[in-house]
PDB file of C-alpha atoms in Angstrom:
ATOM      1  CA  MET A  26      19.041 -28.173  44.623  1.00 39.00           C
ATOM      2  CA  THR A  27      15.255 -26.352  44.503  1.00 48.00           C
ATOM      3  CA  ARG A  28      14.161 -23.613  41.923  1.00 63.00           C
ATOM      4  CA  PHE A  29      11.721 -21.083  42.714  1.00 72.00           C
ATOM      5  CA  VAL A  30      11.094 -19.438  39.171  1.00 74.00           C
ATOM      6  CA  LYS A  31       8.648 -20.571  36.987  1.00 79.00           C
ATOM      7  CA  ASN A  32       8.268 -17.322  34.766  1.00 82.00           C
ATOM      8  CA  PRO A  33      11.071 -15.410  34.504  1.00 85.00           C
ATOM      9  CA  LYS A  34       9.428 -12.265  32.571  1.00 88.00           C
ATOM     10  CA  ASP A  35       7.073 -12.535  35.282  1.00 89.00           C
ATOM     11  CA  VAL A  36       8.850 -12.607  38.493  1.00 89.00           C
ATOM     12  CA  ALA A  37      11.133  -9.369  36.610  1.00 91.00           C
ATOM     13  CA  SER A  38       7.921  -7.436  35.366  1.00 92.00           C
ATOM     14  CA  GLY A  39       6.801  -7.914  39.584  1.00 92.00           C
ATOM     15  CA  LEU A  40       9.594  -6.832  40.122  1.00 93.00           C
ATOM     16  CA  LEU A  41       9.509  -4.095  38.029  1.00 93.00           C
ATOM     17  CA  LEU A  42       6.379  -2.889  39.082  1.00 93.00           C
ATOM     18  CA  ILE A  43       6.902  -2.833  42.850  1.00 96.00           C
ATOM     19  CA  GLY A  44      10.106  -0.728  42.307  1.00 95.00           C
ATOM     20  CA  LEU A  45       8.157   1.720  40.436  1.00 94.00           C
ATOM     21  CA  ALA A  46       5.699   1.715  42.923  1.00 94.00           C
ATOM     22  CA  ALA A  47       7.930   2.177  45.911  1.00 96.00           C
ATOM     23  CA  PHE A  48       9.723   4.681  43.998  1.00 95.00           C
ATOM     24  CA  PHE A  49       5.829   6.972  43.476  1.00 92.00           C
ATOM     25  CA  ALA A  50       5.298   6.077  46.962  1.00 93.00           C
ATOM     26  CA  TRP A  51       8.701   7.785  47.803  1.00 94.00           C
ATOM     27  CA  GLN A  52       7.767  11.365  46.084  1.00 91.00           C
ATOM     28  CA  ALA A  53       3.981  11.212  47.563  1.00 89.00           C
ATOM     29  CA  MET A  54       5.618  10.968  50.817  1.00 91.00           C
ATOM     30  CA  ASP A  55       6.465  14.871  51.597  1.00 90.00           C
ATOM     31  CA  LEU A  56       2.958  15.911  50.454  1.00 89.00           C
ATOM     32  CA  PRO A  57      -0.273  15.931  52.836  1.00 90.00           C
ATOM     33  CA  MET A  58      -2.242  12.748  52.811  1.00 87.00           C
ATOM     34  CA  GLY A  59      -5.567  14.296  54.455  1.00 85.00           C
ATOM     35  CA  ARG A  60      -8.140  11.555  54.752  1.00 85.00           C
ATOM     36  CA  ALA A  61     -10.634   9.543  52.963  1.00 80.00           C
ATOM     37  CA  ILE A  62     -13.507  12.343  53.676  1.00 84.00           C
ATOM     38  CA  ARG A  63     -11.239  15.189  52.780  1.00 85.00           C
ATOM     39  CA  MET A  64      -7.943  14.405  50.151  1.00 85.00           C
ATOM     40  CA  GLY A  65      -4.797  15.634  50.558  1.00 87.00           C
ATOM     41  CA  PRO A  66      -2.614  16.059  47.458  1.00 88.00           C
ATOM     42  CA  GLY A  67      -0.826  13.224  48.550  1.00 88.00           C
ATOM     43  CA  TYR A  68      -3.555  10.587  49.064  1.00 89.00           C
ATOM     44  CA  PHE A  69      -4.036   9.619  45.506  1.00 89.00           C
ATOM     45  CA  PRO A  70      -1.180   8.794  43.941  1.00 90.00           C
ATOM     46  CA  MET A  71      -0.390   6.902  47.378  1.00 92.00           C
ATOM     47  CA  ILE A  72      -3.462   4.677  46.556  1.00 92.00           C
ATOM     48  CA  LEU A  73      -2.321   4.314  43.201  1.00 92.00           C
ATOM     49  CA  ALA A  74       1.119   3.432  43.955  1.00 94.00           C
ATOM     50  CA  GLY A  75      -0.399   1.169  46.466  1.00 94.00           C
ATOM     51  CA  LEU A  76      -2.025  -0.958  43.564  1.00 94.00           C
ATOM     52  CA  LEU A  77       0.944  -0.860  41.739  1.00 94.00           C
ATOM     53  CA  ALA A  78       2.471  -2.829  44.132  1.00 95.00           C
ATOM     54  CA  LEU A  79      -0.303  -5.015  44.946  1.00 94.00           C
ATOM     55  CA  LEU A  80      -0.770  -5.444  40.933  1.00 94.00           C
ATOM     56  CA  GLY A  81       3.395  -6.172  41.306  1.00 94.00           C
ATOM     57  CA  LEU A  82       2.928  -8.405  43.793  1.00 93.00           C
ATOM     58  CA  ILE A  83       0.525 -10.829  42.205  1.00 92.00           C
ATOM     59  CA  VAL A  84       2.498 -10.614  39.092  1.00 92.00           C
ATOM     60  CA  LEU A  85       5.505 -11.832  40.735  1.00 91.00           C
ATOM     61  CA  THR A  86       3.837 -14.575  42.804  1.00 89.00           C
ATOM     62  CA  THR A  87       2.770 -15.945  39.163  1.00 87.00           C
ATOM     63  CA  GLY A  88       5.972 -16.311  38.092  1.00 85.00           C
ATOM     64  CA  LEU A  89       6.959 -18.160  41.735  1.00 82.00           C
ATOM     65  CA  ALA A  90       6.644 -21.845  43.126  1.00 65.00           C
ATOM     66  CA  VAL A  91       7.498 -25.088  40.605  1.00 54.00           C
ATOM     67  CA  PRO A  92       9.273 -27.372  41.085  1.00 55.00           C
ATOM     68  CA  ALA A  93      13.408 -27.835  40.404  1.00 53.00           C
ATOM     69  CA  GLY A  94      14.032 -28.628  36.638  1.00 55.00           C
ATOM     70  CA  GLU A  95      11.621 -26.208  35.365  1.00 53.00           C
ATOM     71  CA  SER A  96      13.288 -22.742  35.906  1.00 50.00           C
ATOM     72  CA  HIS A  97      14.259 -20.484  33.236  1.00 59.00           C
ATOM     73  CA  ALA A  98      17.038 -17.612  33.283  1.00 62.00           C
ATOM     74  CA  ILE A  99      16.185 -14.262  32.647  1.00 63.00           C
ATOM     75  CA  ASP A 100      17.122 -13.717  28.865  1.00 67.00           C
ATOM     76  CA  PHE A 101      17.611  -9.969  28.727  1.00 70.00           C
ATOM     77  CA  ALA A 102      18.442 -10.013  24.485  1.00 73.00           C
ATOM     78  CA  GLY A 103      15.042 -10.705  23.735  1.00 74.00           C
ATOM     79  CA  TRP A 104      13.681  -7.854  25.507  1.00 76.00           C
ATOM     80  CA  PRO A 105      12.345  -4.934  22.784  1.00 84.00           C
ATOM     81  CA  TRP A 106      15.263  -2.117  24.075  1.00 86.00           C
ATOM     82  CA  ARG A 107      14.374   0.027  20.962  1.00 89.00           C
ATOM     83  CA  SER A 108      10.488  -0.150  21.879  1.00 90.00           C
ATOM     84  CA  LEU A 109      11.138   0.638  25.342  1.00 88.00           C
ATOM     85  CA  ALA A 110      13.209   3.460  25.017  1.00 92.00           C
ATOM     86  CA  LEU A 111      11.389   4.885  22.203  1.00 93.00           C
ATOM     87  CA  VAL A 112       7.881   4.814  24.228  1.00 93.00           C
ATOM     88  CA  THR A 113      10.050   6.292  27.641  1.00 93.00           C
ATOM     89  CA  LEU A 114      11.207   8.954  25.842  1.00 94.00           C
ATOM     90  CA  ALA A 115       7.873   9.722  24.249  1.00 95.00           C
ATOM     91  CA  VAL A 116       6.598  10.130  27.617  1.00 93.00           C
ATOM     92  CA  VAL A 117       9.847  12.493  28.438  1.00 95.00           C
ATOM     93  CA  ILE A 118       9.254  14.731  25.340  1.00 94.00           C
ATOM     94  CA  PHE A 119       5.761  15.192  26.400  1.00 95.00           C
ATOM     95  CA  GLY A 120       6.192  16.158  29.801  1.00 93.00           C
ATOM     96  CA  LEU A 121       9.468  18.245  29.136  1.00 94.00           C
ATOM     97  CA  GLY A 122       7.435  19.974  25.992  1.00 94.00           C
ATOM     98  CA  ILE A 123       4.105  20.411  26.834  1.00 92.00           C
ATOM     99  CA  ARG A 124       4.976  24.065  28.164  1.00 92.00           C
ATOM    100  CA  PRO A 125       7.383  25.807  25.775  1.00 94.00           C
ATOM    101  CA  LEU A 126       5.828  23.859  22.620  1.00 94.00           C
ATOM    102  CA  GLY A 127       1.862  23.259  23.892  1.00 93.00           C
ATOM    103  CA  LEU A 128      -0.472  20.097  23.979  1.00 94.00           C
ATOM    104  CA  GLY A 129      -0.963  20.323  20.030  1.00 94.00           C
ATOM    105  CA  PRO A 130       3.090  19.661  19.184  1.00 96.00           C
ATOM    106  CA  SER A 131       4.091  17.641  22.007  1.00 96.00           C
ATOM    107  CA  MET A 132       0.931  15.423  21.884  1.00 96.00           C
ATOM    108  CA  GLY A 133       1.737  15.116  18.133  1.00 96.00           C
ATOM    109  CA  LEU A 134       5.648  14.190  19.086  1.00 96.00           C
ATOM    110  CA  ALA A 135       4.614  11.949  21.415  1.00 96.00           C
ATOM    111  CA  VAL A 136       2.443   9.937  19.742  1.00 96.00           C
ATOM    112  CA  PHE A 137       4.227   9.236  16.939  1.00 96.00           C
ATOM    113  CA  LEU A 138       7.349   8.318  18.858  1.00 95.00           C
ATOM    114  CA  SER A 139       5.101   5.829  20.340  1.00 94.00           C
ATOM    115  CA  ALA A 140       3.979   4.690  17.168  1.00 94.00           C
ATOM    116  CA  LEU A 141       7.429   4.259  15.910  1.00 94.00           C
ATOM    117  CA  ALA A 142       7.982   1.700  18.711  1.00 92.00           C
ATOM    118  CA  SER A 143       6.089  -0.932  16.883  1.00 91.00           C
ATOM    119  CA  ARG A 144       7.625  -3.563  14.347  1.00 88.00           C
ATOM    120  CA  LYS A 145       4.812  -2.441  12.480  1.00 91.00           C
ATOM    121  CA  PHE A 146       5.321   0.756  11.664  1.00 91.00           C
ATOM    122  CA  ASN A 147       4.069   2.885   9.054  1.00 92.00           C
ATOM    123  CA  LEU A 148       4.489   6.467   8.496  1.00 94.00           C
ATOM    124  CA  LEU A 149       1.285   7.173   7.220  1.00 95.00           C
ATOM    125  CA  THR A 150      -0.805   5.777  10.015  1.00 94.00           C
ATOM    126  CA  GLY A 151       2.013   6.600  12.619  1.00 94.00           C
ATOM    127  CA  LEU A 152       0.816  10.525  11.315  1.00 96.00           C
ATOM    128  CA  ALA A 153      -3.040  10.080  11.229  1.00 96.00           C
ATOM    129  CA  SER A 154      -3.015   9.042  15.003  1.00 95.00           C
ATOM    130  CA  ALA A 155      -0.941  11.649  15.767  1.00 96.00           C
ATOM    131  CA  LEU A 156      -2.980  14.157  14.193  1.00 97.00           C
ATOM    132  CA  ILE A 157      -6.358  12.337  15.698  1.00 97.00           C
ATOM    133  CA  MET A 158      -4.781  12.527  19.095  1.00 96.00           C
ATOM    134  CA  VAL A 159      -3.775  16.424  18.992  1.00 96.00           C
ATOM    135  CA  ALA A 160      -7.477  16.773  18.087  1.00 97.00           C
ATOM    136  CA  PHE A 161      -9.378  14.612  20.370  1.00 96.00           C
ATOM    137  CA  SER A 162      -6.904  16.036  23.138  1.00 94.00           C
ATOM    138  CA  TRP A 163      -7.754  19.559  21.887  1.00 94.00           C
ATOM    139  CA  ALA A 164     -11.296  18.599  22.099  1.00 95.00           C
ATOM    140  CA  VAL A 165     -11.385  17.081  25.633  1.00 93.00           C
ATOM    141  CA  PHE A 166      -8.602  19.234  27.662  1.00 91.00           C
ATOM    142  CA  ILE A 167      -9.245  22.514  25.842  1.00 91.00           C
ATOM    143  CA  LYS A 168     -12.971  22.959  24.419  1.00 93.00           C
ATOM    144  CA  GLY A 169     -14.678  20.252  27.220  1.00 91.00           C
ATOM    145  CA  LEU A 170     -13.140  21.080  29.938  1.00 89.00           C
ATOM    146  CA  GLY A 171     -12.087  23.650  29.381  1.00 89.00           C
ATOM    147  CA  LEU A 172      -8.497  23.680  30.820  1.00 88.00           C
ATOM    148  CA  PRO A 173      -5.924  26.436  30.297  1.00 90.00           C
ATOM    149  CA  LEU A 174      -3.547  24.602  28.362  1.00 89.00           C
ATOM    150  CA  PRO A 175      -2.150  26.622  24.847  1.00 92.00           C
ATOM    151  CA  LEU A 176      -2.279  24.133  22.246  1.00 92.00           C
ATOM    152  CA  LEU A 177       1.164  26.192  20.973  1.00 92.00           C
ATOM    153  CA  GLY A 178       3.871  27.020  23.567  1.00 91.00           C
ATOM    154  CA  PRO A 179       5.726  30.561  23.408  1.00 92.00           C
ATOM    155  CA  TRP A 180       8.278  28.832  21.617  1.00 89.00           C
ATOM    156  CA  LEU A 181       5.777  28.087  18.466  1.00 86.00           C
ATOM    157  CA  GLY A 182       4.216  31.930  18.975  1.00 84.00           C
ATOM    158  CA  GLY A 183       1.519  30.887  21.287  1.00 76.00           C
ATOM    159  CA  TYR A 184       0.755  32.364  24.931  1.00 73.00           C
TER     160      TYR A 184
END
């Protein structure tokens, strides 16, 4: 029996990237594409989905095609599930909290939760990272670019 898997982590990662690219392309299909000279709102997400699928295909093929006897089974028990869940939760909290909480608290929570995902987590470093990212985001997006994002949302007394 011939096995074609050299590195199961690469195969799983490649399939995950291709699946995500297909999901994002499916979501962008309802948006008008436009043309390269006059891009519509769906043009950029579709290009990014295509690039993500290409990257997934490259990662997938690097994990394939070896002689029999060298393949390994995918071991889901060794995956860092806690870190994966915390980083995903951080993204969800930022996305759901940007309007009611504002840029500052939602960015601070997202960065702190992402820092919690590390095995070398330190409370002081996590708080400092969150504070620095909030200050940087305020300087770049609100002051520098002039985006109409409130630093504090309506739930916290902002506008």
